[in-house]
PDB file of C-alpha atoms in Angstrom:
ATOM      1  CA  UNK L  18     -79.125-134.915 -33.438  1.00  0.00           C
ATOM      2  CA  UNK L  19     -77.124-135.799 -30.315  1.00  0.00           C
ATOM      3  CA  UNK L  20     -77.199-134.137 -27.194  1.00  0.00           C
ATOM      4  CA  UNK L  21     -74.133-132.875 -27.685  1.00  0.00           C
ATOM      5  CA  UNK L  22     -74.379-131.190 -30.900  1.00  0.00           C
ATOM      6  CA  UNK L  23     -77.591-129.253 -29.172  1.00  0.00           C
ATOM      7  CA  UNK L  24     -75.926-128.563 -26.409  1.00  0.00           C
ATOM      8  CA  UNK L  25     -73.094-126.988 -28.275  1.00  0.00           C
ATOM      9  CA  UNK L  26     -76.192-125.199 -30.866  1.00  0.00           C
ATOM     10  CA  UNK L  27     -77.831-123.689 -28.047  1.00  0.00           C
ATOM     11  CA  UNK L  28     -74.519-122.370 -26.465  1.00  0.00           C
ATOM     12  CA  UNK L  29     -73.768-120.685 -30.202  1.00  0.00           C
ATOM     13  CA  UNK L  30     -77.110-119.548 -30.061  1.00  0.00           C
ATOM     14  CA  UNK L  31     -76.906-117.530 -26.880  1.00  0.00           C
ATOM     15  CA  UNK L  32     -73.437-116.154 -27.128  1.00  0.00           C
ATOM     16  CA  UNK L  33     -75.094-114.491 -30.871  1.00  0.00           C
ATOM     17  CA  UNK L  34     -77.843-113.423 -28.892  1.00  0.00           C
ATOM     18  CA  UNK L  35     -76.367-111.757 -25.730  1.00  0.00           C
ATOM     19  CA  UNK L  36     -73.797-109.993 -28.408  1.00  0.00           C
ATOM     20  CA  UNK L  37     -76.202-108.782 -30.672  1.00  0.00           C
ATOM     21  CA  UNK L  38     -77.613-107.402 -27.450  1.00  0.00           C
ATOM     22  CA  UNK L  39     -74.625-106.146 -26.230  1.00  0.00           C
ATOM     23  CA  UNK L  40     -73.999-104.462 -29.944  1.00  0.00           C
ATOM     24  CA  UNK L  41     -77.231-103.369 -30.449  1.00  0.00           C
ATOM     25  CA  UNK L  42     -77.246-100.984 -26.993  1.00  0.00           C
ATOM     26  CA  UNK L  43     -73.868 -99.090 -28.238  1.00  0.00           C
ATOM     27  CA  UNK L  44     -75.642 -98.377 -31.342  1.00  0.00           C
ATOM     28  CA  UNK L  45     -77.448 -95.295 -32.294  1.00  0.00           C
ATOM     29  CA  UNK L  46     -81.206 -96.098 -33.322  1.00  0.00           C
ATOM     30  CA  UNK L  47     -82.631 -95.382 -36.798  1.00  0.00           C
ATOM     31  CA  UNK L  48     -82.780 -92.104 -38.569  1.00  0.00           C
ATOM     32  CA  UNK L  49     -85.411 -89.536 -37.182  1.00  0.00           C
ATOM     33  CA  UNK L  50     -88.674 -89.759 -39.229  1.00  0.00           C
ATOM     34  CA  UNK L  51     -90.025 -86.340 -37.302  1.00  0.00           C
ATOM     35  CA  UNK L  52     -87.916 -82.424 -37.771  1.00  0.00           C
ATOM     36  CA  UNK L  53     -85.661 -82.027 -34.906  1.00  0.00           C
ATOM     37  CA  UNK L  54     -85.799 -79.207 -32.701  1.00  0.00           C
ATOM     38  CA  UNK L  55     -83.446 -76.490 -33.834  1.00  0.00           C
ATOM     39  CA  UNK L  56     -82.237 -76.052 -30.235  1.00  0.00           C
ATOM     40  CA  UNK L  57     -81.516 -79.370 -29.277  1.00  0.00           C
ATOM     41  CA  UNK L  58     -78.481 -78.278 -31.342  1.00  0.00           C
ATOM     42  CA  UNK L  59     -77.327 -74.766 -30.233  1.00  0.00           C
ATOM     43  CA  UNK L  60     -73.906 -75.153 -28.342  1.00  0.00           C
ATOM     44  CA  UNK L  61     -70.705 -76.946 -28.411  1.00  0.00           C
ATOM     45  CA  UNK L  62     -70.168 -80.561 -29.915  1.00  0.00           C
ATOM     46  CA  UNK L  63     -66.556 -81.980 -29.931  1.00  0.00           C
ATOM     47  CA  UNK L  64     -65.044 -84.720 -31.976  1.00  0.00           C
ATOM     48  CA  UNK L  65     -65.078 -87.915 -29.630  1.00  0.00           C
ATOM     49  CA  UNK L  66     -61.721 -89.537 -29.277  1.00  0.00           C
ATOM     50  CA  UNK L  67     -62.977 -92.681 -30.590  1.00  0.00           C
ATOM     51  CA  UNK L  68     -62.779 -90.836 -33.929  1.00  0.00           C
ATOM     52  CA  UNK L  69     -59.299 -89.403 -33.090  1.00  0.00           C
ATOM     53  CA  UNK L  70     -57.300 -92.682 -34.884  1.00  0.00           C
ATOM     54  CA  UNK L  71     -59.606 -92.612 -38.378  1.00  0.00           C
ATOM     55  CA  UNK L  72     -58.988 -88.726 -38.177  1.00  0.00           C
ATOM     56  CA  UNK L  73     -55.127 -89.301 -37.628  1.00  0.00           C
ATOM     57  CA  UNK L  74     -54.746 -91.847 -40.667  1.00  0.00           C
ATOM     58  CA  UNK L  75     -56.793 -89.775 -43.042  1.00  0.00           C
ATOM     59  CA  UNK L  76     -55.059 -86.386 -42.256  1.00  0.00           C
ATOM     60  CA  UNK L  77     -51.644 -87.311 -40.434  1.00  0.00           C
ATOM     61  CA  UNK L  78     -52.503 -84.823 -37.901  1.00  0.00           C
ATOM     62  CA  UNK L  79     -54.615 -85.191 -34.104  1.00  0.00           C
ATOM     63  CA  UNK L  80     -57.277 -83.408 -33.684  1.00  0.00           C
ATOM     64  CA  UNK L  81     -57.132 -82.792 -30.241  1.00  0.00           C
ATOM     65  CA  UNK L  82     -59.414 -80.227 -29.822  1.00  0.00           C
ATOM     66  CA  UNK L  83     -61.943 -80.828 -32.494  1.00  0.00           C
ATOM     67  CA  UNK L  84     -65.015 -78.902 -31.782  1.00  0.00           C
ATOM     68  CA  UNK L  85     -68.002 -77.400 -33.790  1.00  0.00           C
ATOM     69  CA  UNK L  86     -69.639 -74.282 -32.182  1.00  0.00           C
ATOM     70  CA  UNK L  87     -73.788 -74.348 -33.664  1.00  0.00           C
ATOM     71  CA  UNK L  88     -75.140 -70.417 -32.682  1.00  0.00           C
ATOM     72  CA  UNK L  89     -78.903 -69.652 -32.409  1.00  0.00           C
ATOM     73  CA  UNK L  90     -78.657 -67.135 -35.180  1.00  0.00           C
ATOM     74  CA  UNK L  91     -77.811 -70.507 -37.757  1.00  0.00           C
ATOM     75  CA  UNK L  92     -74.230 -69.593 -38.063  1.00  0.00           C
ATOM     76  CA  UNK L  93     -71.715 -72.080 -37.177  1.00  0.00           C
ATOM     77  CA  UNK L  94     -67.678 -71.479 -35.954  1.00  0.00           C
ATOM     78  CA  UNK L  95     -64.888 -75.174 -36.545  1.00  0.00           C
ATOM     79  CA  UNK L  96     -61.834 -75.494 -35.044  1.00  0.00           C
ATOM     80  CA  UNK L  97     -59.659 -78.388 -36.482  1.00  0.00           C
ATOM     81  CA  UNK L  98     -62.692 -79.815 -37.826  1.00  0.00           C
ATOM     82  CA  UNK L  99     -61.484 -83.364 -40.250  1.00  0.00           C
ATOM     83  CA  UNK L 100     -62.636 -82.815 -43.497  1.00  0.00           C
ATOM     84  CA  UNK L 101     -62.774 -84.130 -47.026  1.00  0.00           C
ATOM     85  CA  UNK L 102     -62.401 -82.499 -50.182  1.00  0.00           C
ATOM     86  CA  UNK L 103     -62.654 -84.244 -53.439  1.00  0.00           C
ATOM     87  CA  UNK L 104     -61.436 -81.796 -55.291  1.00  0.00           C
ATOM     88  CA  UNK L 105     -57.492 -80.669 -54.071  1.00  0.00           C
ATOM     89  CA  UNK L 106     -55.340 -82.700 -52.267  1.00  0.00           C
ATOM     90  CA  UNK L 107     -54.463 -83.671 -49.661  1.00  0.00           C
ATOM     91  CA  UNK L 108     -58.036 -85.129 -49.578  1.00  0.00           C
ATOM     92  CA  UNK L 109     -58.557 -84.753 -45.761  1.00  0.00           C
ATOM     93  CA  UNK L 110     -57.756 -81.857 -43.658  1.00  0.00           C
ATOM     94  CA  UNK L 111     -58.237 -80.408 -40.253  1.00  0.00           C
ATOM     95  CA  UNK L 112     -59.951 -76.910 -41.094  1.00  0.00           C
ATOM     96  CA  UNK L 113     -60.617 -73.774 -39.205  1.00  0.00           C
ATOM     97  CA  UNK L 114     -64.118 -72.548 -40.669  1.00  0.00           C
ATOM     98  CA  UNK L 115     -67.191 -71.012 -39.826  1.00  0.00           C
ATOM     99  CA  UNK L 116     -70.347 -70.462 -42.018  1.00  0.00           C
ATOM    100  CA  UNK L 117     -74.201 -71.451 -41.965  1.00  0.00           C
ATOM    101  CA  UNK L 118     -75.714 -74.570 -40.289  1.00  0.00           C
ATOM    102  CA  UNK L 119     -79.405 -75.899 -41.596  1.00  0.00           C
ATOM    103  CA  UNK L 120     -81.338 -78.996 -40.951  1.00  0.00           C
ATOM    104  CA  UNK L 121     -82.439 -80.832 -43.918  1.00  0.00           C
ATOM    105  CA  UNK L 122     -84.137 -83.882 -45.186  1.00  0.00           C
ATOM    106  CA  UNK L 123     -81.970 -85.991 -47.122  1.00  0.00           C
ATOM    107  CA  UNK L 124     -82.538 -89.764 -46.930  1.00  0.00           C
ATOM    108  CA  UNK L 125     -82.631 -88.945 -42.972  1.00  0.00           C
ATOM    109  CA  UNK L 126     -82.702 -85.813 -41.266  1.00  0.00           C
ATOM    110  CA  UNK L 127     -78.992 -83.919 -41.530  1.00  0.00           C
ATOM    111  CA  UNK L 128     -77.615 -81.235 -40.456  1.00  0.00           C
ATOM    112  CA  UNK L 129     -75.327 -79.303 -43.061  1.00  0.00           C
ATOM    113  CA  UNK L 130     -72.693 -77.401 -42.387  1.00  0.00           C
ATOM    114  CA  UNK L 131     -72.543 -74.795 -45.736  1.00  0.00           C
ATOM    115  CA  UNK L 132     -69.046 -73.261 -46.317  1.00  0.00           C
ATOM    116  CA  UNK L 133     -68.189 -71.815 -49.673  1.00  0.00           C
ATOM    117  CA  UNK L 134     -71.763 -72.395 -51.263  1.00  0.00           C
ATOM    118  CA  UNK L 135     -70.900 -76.687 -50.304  1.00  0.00           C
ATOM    119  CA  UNK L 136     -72.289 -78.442 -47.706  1.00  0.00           C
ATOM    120  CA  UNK L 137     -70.921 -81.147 -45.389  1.00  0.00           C
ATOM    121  CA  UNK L 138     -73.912 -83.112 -43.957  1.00  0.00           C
ATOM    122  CA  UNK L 139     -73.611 -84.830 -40.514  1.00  0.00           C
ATOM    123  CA  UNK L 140     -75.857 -87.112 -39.835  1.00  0.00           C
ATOM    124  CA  UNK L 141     -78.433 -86.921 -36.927  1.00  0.00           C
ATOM    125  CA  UNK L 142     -78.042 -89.649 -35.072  1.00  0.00           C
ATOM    126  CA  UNK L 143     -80.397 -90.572 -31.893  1.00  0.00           C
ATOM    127  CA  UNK L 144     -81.334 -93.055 -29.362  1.00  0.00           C
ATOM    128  CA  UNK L 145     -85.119 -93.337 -28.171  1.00  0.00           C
ATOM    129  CA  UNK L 146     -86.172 -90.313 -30.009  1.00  0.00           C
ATOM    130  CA  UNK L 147     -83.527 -87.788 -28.757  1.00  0.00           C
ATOM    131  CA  UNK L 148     -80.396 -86.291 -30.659  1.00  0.00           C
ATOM    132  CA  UNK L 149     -76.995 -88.050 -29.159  1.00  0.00           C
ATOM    133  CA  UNK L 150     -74.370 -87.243 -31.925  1.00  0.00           C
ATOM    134  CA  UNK L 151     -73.446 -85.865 -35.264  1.00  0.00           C
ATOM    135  CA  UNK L 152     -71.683 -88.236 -37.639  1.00  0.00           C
ATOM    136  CA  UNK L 153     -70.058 -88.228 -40.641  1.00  0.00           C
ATOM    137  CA  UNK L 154     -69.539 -90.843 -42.656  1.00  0.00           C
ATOM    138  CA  UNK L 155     -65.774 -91.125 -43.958  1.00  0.00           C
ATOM    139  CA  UNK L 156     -65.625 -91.285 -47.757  1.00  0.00           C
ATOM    140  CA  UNK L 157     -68.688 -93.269 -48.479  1.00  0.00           C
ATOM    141  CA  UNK L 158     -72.168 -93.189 -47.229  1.00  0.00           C
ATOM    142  CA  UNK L 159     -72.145 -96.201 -46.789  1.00  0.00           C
ATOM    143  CA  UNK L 160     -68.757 -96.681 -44.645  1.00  0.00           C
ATOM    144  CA  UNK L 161     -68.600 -98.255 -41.308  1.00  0.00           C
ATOM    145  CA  UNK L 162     -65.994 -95.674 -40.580  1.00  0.00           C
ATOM    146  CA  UNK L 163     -67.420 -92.731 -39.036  1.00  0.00           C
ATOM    147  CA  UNK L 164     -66.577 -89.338 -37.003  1.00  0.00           C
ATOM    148  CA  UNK L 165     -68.695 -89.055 -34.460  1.00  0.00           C
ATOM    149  CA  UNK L 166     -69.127 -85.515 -32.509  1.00  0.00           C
ATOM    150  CA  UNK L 167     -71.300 -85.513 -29.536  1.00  0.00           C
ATOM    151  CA  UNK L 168     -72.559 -82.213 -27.008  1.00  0.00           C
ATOM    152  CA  UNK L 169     -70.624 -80.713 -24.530  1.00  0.00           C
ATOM    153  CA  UNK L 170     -72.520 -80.590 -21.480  1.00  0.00           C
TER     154      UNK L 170
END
């Protein structure tokens, strides 16, 4: 190996390292393996305008005031909430709604918003033990594209 070839390894090396790093900090942390605390939920959580451009392709409409009110009493109010519907079209909409909120173990802890006897899981998401942000995965579970609504202070 010559010492240029190292030097230019360890410089690769590094600049992986310091963005992994970098990466890794935005990121949420792994799913909650303990219940969450009903009230670390209670209040308002609006639609962060990260999310705004997915929201926009999907529906053709901004969501500009995207917000999910959670009540104490387990009932839940949307306003211009993005959602998907498999079965009518269009297949995404912004939707007025309100019905029942729950936490529930799925493959991770969720919390499901039940309208019409269907539920629309968000997931929990949380840093260092503490709930951040709702998410919802856009079309697949498995989708790097996701809406992501955090608390309003």
């Amino acid at each position: 190996m010559t010492k240029r070839y190292r030097w230019g390894l360890f410089v690769a090396c590094f600049i992986t390292a310091v963005v992994f790093v970098y990466r890794e900090d935005k990121k949420f942390s792994a799913a909650l393996d303990r219940k969450p605390n009903r009230e670390a939920f209670i209040g308002r959580w609006r639609l962060e305008s990260d999310s705004f451009p997915s929201v926009f392709s999907r529906t053709g409409k901004s969501p500009f005031i995207s917000e999910i009110f959670l009540g104490q009493d387990g009932r839940f109010k949307a306003s211009d909430m993005p959602m998907e519907n498999h079965f009518k079209e269009p297949l995404f909409s912004l939707v007025s709604t309100e019905g029942e909120w729950e936490l529930e173990r799925q493959q991770a802890w969720v919390l499901s918003l039940v309208v019409n006897r269907g539920g629309y899981p968000l997931r929990i998401e949380s840093k260092n033990g503490e709930v951040v942000a709702l998410s919802y995965a856009v079309s697949d579970p498995d989708s790097s594209e996701h809406w992501i609504w955090k608390k309003v202070p």
